[in-house]
mmCIF file of C-alpha atoms and ligand atoms in Angstrom:
data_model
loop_
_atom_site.group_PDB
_atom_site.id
_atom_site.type_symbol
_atom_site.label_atom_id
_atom_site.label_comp_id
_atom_site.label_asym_id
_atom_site.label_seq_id
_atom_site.Cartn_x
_atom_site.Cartn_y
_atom_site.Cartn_z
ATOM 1 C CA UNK H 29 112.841 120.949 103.280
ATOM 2 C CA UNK H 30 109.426 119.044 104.182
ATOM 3 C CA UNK H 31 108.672 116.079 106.948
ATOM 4 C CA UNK H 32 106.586 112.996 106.539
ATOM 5 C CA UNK H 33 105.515 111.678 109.495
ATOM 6 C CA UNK H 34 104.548 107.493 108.384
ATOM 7 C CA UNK H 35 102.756 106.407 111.125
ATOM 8 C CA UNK H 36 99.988 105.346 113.565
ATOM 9 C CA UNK H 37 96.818 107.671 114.279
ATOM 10 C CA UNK H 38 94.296 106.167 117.301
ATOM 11 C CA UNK H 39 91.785 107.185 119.351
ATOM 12 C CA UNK H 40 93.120 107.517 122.868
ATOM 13 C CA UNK H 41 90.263 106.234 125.134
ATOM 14 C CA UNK H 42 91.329 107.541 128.676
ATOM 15 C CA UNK H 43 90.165 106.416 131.882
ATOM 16 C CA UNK H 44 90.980 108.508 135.189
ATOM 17 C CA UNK H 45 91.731 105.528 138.203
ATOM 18 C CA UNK H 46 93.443 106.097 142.040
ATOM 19 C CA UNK H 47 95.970 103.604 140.554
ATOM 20 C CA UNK H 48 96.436 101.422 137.761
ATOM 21 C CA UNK H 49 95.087 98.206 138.018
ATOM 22 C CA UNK H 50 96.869 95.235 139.472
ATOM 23 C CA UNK H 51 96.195 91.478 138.203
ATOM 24 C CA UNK H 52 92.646 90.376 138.612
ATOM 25 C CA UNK H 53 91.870 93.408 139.918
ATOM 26 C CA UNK H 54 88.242 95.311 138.983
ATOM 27 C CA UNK H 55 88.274 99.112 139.422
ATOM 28 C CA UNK H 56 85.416 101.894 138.820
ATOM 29 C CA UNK H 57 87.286 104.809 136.620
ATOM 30 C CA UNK H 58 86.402 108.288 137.558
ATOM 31 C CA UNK H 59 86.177 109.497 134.356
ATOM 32 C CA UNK H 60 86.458 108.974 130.350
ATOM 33 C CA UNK H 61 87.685 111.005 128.010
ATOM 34 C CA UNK H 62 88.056 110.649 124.425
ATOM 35 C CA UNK H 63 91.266 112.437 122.576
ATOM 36 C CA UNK H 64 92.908 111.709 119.132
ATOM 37 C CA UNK H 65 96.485 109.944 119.729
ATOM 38 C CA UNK H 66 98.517 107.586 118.185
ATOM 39 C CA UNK H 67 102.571 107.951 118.106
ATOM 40 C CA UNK H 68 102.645 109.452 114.442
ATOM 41 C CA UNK H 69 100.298 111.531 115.006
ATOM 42 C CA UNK H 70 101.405 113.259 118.085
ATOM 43 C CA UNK H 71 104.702 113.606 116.287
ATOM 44 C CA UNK H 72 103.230 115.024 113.116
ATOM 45 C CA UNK H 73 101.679 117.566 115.202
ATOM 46 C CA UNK H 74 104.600 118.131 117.555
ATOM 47 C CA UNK H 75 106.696 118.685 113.901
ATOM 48 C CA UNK H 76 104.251 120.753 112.305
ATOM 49 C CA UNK H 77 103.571 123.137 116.068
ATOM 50 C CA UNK H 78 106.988 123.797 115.674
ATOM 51 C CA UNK H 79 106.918 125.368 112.310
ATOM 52 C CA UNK H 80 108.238 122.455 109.843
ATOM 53 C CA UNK H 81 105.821 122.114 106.503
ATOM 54 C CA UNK H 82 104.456 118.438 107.765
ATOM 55 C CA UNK H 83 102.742 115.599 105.900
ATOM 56 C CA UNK H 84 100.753 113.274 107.773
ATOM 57 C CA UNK H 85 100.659 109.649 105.731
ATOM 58 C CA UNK H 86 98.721 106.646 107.439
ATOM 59 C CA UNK H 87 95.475 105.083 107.839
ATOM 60 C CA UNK H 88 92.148 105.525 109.479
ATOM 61 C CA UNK H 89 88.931 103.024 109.595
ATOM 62 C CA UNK H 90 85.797 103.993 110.887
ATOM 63 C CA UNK H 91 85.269 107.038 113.343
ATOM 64 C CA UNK H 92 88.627 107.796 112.351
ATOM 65 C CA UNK H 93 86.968 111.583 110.821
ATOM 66 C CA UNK H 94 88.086 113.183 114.628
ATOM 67 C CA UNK H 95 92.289 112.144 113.950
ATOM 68 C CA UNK H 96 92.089 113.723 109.977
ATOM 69 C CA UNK H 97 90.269 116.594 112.022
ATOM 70 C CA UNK H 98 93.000 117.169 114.463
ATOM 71 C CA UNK H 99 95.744 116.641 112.043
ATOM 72 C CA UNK H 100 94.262 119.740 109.652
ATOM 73 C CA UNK H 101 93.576 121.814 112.514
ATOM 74 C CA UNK H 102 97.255 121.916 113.957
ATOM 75 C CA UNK H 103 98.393 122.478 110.232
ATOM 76 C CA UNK H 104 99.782 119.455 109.291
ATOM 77 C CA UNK H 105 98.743 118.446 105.332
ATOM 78 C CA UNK H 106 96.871 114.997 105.575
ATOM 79 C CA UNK H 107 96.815 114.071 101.372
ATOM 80 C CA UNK H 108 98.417 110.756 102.148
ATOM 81 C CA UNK H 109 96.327 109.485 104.820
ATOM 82 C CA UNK H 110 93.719 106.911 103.581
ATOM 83 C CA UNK H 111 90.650 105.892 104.706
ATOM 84 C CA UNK H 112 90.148 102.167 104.698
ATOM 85 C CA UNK H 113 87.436 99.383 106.404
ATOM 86 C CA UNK H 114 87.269 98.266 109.647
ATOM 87 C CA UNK H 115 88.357 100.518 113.088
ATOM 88 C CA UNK H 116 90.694 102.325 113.370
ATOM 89 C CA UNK H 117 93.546 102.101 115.274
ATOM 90 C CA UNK H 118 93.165 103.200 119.307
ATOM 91 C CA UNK H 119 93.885 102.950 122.856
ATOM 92 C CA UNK H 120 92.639 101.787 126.142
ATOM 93 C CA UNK H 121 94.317 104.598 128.425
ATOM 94 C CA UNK H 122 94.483 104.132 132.530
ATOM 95 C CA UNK H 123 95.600 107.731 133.941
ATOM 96 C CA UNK H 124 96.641 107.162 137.373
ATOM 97 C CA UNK H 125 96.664 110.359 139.846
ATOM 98 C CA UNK H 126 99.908 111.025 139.551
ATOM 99 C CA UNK H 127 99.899 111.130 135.564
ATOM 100 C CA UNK H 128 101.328 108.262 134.904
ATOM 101 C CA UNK H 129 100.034 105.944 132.623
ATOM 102 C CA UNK H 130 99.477 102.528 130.778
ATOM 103 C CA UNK H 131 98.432 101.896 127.302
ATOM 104 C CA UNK H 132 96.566 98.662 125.374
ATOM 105 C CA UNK H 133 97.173 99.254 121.972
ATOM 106 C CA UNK H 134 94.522 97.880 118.986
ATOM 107 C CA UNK H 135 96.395 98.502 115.798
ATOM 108 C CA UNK H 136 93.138 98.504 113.602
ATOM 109 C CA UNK H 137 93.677 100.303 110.659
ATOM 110 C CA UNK H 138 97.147 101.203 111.318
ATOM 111 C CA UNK H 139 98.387 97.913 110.224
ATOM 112 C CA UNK H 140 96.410 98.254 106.584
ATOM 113 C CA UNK H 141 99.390 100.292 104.756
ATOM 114 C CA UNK H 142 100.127 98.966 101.141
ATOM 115 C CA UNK H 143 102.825 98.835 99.268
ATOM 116 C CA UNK H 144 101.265 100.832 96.479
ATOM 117 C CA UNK H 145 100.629 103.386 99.624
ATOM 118 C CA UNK H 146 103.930 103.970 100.282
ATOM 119 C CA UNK H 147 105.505 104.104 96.806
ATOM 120 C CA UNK H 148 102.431 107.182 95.898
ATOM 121 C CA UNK H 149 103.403 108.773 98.845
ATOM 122 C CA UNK H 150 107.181 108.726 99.133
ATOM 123 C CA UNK H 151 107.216 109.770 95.318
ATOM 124 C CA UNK H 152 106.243 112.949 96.603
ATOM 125 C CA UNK H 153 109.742 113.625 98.581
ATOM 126 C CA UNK H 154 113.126 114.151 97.279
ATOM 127 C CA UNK H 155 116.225 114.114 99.524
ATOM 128 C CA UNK H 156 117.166 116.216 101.947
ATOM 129 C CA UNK H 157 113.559 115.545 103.399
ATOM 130 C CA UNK H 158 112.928 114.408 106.630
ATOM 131 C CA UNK H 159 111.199 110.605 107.345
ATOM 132 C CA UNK H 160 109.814 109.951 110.734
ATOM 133 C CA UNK H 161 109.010 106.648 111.982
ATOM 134 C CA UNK H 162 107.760 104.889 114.971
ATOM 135 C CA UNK H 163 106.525 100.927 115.441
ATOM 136 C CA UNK H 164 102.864 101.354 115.263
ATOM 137 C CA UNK H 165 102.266 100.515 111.733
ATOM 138 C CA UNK H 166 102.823 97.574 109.120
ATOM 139 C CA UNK H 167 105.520 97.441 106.325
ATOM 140 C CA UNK H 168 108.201 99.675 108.643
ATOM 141 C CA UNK H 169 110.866 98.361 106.790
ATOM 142 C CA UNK H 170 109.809 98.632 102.936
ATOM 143 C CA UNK H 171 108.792 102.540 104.456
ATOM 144 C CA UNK H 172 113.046 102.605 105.613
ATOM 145 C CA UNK H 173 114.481 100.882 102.209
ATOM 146 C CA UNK H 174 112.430 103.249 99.675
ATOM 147 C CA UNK H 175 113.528 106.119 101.848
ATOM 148 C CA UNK H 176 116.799 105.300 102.062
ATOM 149 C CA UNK H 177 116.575 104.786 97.715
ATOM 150 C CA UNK H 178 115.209 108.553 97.930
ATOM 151 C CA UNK H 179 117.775 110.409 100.057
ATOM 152 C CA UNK H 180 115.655 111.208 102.704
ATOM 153 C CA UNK H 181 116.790 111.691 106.662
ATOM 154 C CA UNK H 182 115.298 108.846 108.234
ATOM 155 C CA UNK H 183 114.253 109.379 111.945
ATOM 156 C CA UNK H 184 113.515 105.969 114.141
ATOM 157 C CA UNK H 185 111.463 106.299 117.568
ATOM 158 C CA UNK H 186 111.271 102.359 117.833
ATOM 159 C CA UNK H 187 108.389 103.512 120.170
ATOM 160 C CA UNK H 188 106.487 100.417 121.104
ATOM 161 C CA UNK H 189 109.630 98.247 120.777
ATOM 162 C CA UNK H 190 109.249 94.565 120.014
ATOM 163 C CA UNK H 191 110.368 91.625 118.688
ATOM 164 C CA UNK H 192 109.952 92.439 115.004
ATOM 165 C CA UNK H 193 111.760 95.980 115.030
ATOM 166 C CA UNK H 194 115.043 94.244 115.791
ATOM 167 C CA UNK H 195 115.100 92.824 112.546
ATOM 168 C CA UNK H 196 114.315 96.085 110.397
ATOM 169 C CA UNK H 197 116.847 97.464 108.248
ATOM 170 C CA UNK H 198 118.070 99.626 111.590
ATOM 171 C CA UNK H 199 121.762 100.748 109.717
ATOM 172 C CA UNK H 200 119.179 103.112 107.266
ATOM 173 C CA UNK H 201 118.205 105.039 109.968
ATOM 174 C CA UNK H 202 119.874 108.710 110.438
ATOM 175 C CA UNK H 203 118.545 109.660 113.908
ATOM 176 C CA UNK H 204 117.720 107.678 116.799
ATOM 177 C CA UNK H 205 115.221 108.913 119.251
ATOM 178 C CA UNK H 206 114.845 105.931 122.175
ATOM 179 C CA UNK H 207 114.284 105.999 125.838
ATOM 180 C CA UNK H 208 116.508 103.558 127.828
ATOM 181 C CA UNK H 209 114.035 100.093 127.844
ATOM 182 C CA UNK H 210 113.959 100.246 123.721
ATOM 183 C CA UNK H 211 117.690 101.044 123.701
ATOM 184 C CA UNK H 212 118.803 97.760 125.739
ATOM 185 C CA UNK H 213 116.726 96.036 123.435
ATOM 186 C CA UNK H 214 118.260 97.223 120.620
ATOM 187 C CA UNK H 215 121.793 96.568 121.873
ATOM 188 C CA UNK H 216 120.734 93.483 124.259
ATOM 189 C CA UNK H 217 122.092 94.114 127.149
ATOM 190 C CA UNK H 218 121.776 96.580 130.471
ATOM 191 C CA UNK H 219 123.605 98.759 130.377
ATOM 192 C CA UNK H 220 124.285 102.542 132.530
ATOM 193 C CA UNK H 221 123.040 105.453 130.343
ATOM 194 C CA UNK H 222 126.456 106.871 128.681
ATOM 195 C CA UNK H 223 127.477 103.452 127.866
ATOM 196 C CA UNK H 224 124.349 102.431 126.404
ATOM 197 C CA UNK H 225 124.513 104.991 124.611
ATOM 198 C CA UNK H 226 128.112 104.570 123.504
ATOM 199 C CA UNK H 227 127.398 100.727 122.479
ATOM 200 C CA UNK H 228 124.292 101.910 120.587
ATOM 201 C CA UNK H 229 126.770 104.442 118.933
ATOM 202 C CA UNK H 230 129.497 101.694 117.830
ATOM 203 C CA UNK H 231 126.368 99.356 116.150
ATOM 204 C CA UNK H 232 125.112 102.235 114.377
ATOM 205 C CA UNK H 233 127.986 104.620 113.445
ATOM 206 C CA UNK H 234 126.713 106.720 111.104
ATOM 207 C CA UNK H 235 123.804 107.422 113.409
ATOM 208 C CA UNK H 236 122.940 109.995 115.663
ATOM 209 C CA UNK H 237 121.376 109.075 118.759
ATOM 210 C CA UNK H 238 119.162 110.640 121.160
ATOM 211 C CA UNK H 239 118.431 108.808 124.553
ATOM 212 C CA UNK H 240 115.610 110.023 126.797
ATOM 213 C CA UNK H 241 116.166 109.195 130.242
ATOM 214 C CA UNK H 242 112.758 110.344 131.611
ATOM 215 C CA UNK H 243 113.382 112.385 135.588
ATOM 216 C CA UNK H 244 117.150 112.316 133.989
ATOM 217 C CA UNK H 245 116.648 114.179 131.155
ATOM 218 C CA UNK H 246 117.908 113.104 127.549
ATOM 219 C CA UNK H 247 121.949 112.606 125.788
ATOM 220 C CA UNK H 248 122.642 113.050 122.331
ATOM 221 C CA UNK H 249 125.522 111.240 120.906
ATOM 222 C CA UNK H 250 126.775 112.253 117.581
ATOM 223 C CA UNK H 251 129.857 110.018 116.279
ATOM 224 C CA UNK H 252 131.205 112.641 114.214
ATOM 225 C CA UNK H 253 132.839 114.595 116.972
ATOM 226 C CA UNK H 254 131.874 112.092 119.967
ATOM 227 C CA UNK H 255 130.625 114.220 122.357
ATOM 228 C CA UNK H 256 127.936 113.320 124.348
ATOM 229 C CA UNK H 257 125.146 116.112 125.011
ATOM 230 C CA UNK H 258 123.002 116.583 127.880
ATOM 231 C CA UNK H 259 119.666 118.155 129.121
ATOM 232 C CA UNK H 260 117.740 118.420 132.212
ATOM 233 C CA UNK H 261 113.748 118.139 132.540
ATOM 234 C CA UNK H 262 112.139 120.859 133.506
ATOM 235 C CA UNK H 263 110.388 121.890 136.487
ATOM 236 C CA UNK H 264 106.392 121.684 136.260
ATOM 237 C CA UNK H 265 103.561 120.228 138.206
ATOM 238 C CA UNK H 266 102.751 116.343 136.343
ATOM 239 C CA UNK H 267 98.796 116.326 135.027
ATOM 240 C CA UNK H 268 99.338 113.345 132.110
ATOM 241 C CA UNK H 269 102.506 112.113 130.739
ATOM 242 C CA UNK H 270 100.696 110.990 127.114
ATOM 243 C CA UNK H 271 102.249 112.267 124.475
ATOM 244 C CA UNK H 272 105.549 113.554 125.972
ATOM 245 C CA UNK H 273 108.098 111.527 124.558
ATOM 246 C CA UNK H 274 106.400 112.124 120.925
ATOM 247 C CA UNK H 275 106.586 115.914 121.719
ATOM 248 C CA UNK H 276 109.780 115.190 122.454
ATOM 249 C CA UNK H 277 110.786 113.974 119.441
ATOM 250 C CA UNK H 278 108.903 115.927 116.980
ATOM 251 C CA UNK H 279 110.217 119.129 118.634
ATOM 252 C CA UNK H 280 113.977 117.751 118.495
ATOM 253 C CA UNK H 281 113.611 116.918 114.869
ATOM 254 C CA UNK H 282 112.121 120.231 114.011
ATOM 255 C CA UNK H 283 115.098 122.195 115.985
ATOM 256 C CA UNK H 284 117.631 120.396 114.585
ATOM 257 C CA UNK H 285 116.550 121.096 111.123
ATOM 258 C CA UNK H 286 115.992 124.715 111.734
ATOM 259 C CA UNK H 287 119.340 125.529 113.466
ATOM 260 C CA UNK H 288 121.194 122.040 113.212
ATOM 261 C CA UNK H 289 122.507 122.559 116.736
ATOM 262 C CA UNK H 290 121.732 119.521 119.038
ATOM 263 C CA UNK H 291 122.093 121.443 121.947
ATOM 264 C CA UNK H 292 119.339 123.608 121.777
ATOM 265 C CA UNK H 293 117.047 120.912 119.957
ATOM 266 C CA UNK H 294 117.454 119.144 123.281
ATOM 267 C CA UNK H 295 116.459 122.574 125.178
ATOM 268 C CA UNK H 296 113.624 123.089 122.964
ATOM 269 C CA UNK H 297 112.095 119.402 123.171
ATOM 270 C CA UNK H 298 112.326 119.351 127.043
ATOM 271 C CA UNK H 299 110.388 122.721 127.373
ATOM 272 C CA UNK H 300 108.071 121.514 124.803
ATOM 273 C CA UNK H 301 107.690 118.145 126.656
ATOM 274 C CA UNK H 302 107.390 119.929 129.706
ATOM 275 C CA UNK H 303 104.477 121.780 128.524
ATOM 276 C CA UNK H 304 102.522 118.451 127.664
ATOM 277 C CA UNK H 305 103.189 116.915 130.782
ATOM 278 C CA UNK H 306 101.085 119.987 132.586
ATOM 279 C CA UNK H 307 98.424 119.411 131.212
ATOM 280 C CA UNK H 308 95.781 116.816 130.112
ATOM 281 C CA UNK H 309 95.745 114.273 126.711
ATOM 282 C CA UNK H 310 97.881 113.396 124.175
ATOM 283 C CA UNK H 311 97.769 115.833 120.893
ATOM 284 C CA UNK H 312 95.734 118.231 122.296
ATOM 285 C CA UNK H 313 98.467 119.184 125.318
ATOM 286 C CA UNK H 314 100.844 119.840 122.427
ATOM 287 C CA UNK H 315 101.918 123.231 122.312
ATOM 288 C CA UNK H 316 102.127 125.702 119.676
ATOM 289 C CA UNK H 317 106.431 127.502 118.981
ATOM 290 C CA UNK H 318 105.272 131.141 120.060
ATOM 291 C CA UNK H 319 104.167 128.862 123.707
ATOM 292 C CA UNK H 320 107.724 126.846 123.638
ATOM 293 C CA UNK H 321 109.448 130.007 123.247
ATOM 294 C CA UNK H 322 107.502 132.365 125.389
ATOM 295 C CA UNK H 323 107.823 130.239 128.716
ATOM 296 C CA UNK H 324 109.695 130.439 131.522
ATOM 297 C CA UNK H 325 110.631 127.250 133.460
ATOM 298 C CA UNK H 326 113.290 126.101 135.644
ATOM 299 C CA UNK H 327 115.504 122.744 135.667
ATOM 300 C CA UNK H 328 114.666 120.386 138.244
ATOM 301 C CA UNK H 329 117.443 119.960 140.874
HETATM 302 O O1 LIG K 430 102.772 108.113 122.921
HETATM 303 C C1 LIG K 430 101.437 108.275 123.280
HETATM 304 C C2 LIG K 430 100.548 107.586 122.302
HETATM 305 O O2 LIG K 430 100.829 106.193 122.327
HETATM 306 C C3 LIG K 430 99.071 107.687 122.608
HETATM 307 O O3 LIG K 430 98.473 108.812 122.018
HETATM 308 C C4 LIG K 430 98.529 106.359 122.136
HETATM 309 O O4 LIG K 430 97.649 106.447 121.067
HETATM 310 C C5 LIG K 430 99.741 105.495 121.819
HETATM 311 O O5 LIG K 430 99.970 105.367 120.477
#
C-alpha cells in the first residue's frame, strides 16, 4: 500500500502580532518568519512521519525550491510535483499570542494542475492505495472521478471549504476528515456535534467520517457498525496552532492503514496534533512516529 497526497504546497509567511487585526486596523508585527506550508503538504509530511511510503503530487512556481526541499527531507517522494511559471502558492500568516491564527491564502501555482498531470500521476497507483485531498488546488473533482475509476481509498479534508466543494463528486469519497464549520456546510444546517455527525453519516453512507471538534476533541462515525468514537485533546502548553488539523489527519490516515482500528488512529492523531501545537510553524512542528510514540501526555479535563 502507498499514499498520494494531491494537493497545495505554499510558503507560510508568518507574522507574530498582540492580536489579530480588527477592521481598518494598522498593526507593527513583532516578527516574520518564513516556513514551507500548504494543506497537502503538511499532510504529506504528517503521512510520510508516520511511516506510510508517501507521494507528494502538486505544483510549485517560483521560490517554490524550499517546499520540494522540505518534502524530500521528511521522506516523502516528490516525482509528481511540477514546476510551473508564476508564484507559487502561499500565505499571509497573523500568529496572535495565544497561537491562534488567521490565514490569506494566494493559490498561485496551486491552481495550475492539468489534466494530463493527473492522468501521469494517478497511472502510477493501483487500488487499495490511499488518495488524500484537501480544497487548495484546481480540478478536485476530475482528481476524485479517476480515483474512484482506479480503486483507490479516497480521503476528503474539504479544508478551506467553499462554495465550489459542495458540488464535487462528494459520494466518491471513502473517509471524511472535517472540523464542525466545513461539516454544517456540507450538510447545511447547525447542528450539535453527534447529530451532525449522524446527518453527515445518512448523506454519505458508505463513508466514514471523522469530525474534529477542536478543545472537544474529535468522533469517528463508521456506518458499518454505527458506533460513534471519541477522543480527548491532550494536555500541552499552545505555541502555534498551524498545521494541527493536517497533522491530524495525515496521522489518522496513516494509523488506520497500519492497524485499521479507529480508535487508536484517533489516539495517535491527537498526540501527534498535540505535539504541533507546542511548538512553532506549520511542517516543521510535525513530528517524527518514534516522537508520537515516545511521549507522555495527559487528557485535558
Ligand atoms: O493548515 C495550515 C496550512 O493552511 C498552512 O500551512 C497554510 O499554508 C494553509 O494552507
Amino acid at each position: 500500500m502507498k499514499a498520494l497526497c494531491f494537493g497545495s504546497l505554499n510558503i507560510d509567511y508568518v507574522y507574530d502580532v498582540p492580536h489579530i487585526l480588527r477592521p481598518g486596523e494598522t498593526l507593527a508585527s513583532t516578527n516574520r518568519t518564513i516556513y514551507p506550508g500548504g494543506k497537502g503538504l503538511n499532510q504529506s509530511i504528517a503521512l510520510a512521519k508516520a511511516g506510510i511510503r508517501t507521494f507528494h503530487a502538486g505544483s510549485i512556481g517560483e521560490e517554490g525550491e524550499l517546499l520540494l526541499e522540505m518534502l524530500q527531507e521528511s521522506g516523502v517522494d516528490t516525482r509528481f510535483v511540477r514546476m510551473v511559471e508564476g508564484l507559487s502558492g502561499h500565505t499571509v500568516i497573523q500568529r496572535e499570542t495565544s497561537g491562534q491564527n488567521n490565514i490569506i491564502l494566494y493559490g498561485g501555482s496551486n491552481q495550475a494542475i492539468t489534466e494530463e498531470q493527473i492522468e501521469e500521476t494517478l497511472r502510477y497507483f493501483s487500488s487499495g492505495d490511499y488518495l488524500l485531498l484537501q480544497n487548495e488546488i484546481n480540478l478536485i473533482p476530475s482528481i476524485i472521478t479517476k480515483a474512484a475509476e482506479i480503486g483507490m481509498i479516497i480521503v476528503l479534508n474539504p479544508s478551506p471549504i467553499d462554495q465550489k466543494l459542495l458540488a464535487y463528486p462528494l459520494e466518491l469519497v471513502d473517509i471524511f476528515i472535517l472540523n464542525e464549520i466545513e461539516a454544517m456546510d456540507i450538510v447545511g444546517s447547525e447542528l450539535p456535534p453527534k447529530e451532525l455527525l449522524r446527518t453527515l453519516s445518512s448523506k454519505f453512507p458508505e463513508a466514514k467520517i471523522v469530525l474534529t471538534l477542536g478543545e472537544e476533541g474529535a468522533l469517528h462515525l463508521d456506518r458499518e457498525d454505527g458506533k460513534i468514537l471519541e477522543h480527548g485533546i491532550f494536555d500541552v502548553d499552545v505555541v502555534d496552532t498551524t498545521a494541527a488539523g493536517d497533522t491530524f489527519t495525515g496521522y489518522f490516515i496513516a494509523t488506520l492503514a497500519k492497524t485499521n482500528d479507529p480508535q487508536e488512529a484517533l489516539r495517535v492523531a491527537s498526540l501527534a496534533a498535540a505535539l504541533v501545537v507546542s511548538r512553532p510553524g506549520a511542517a516543521p512542528s510535525i513530528p517524527a512516529e518514534e516522537e508520537v510514540f515516545s511521549i507522555n501526555l495527559h487528557l485535558k479535563e
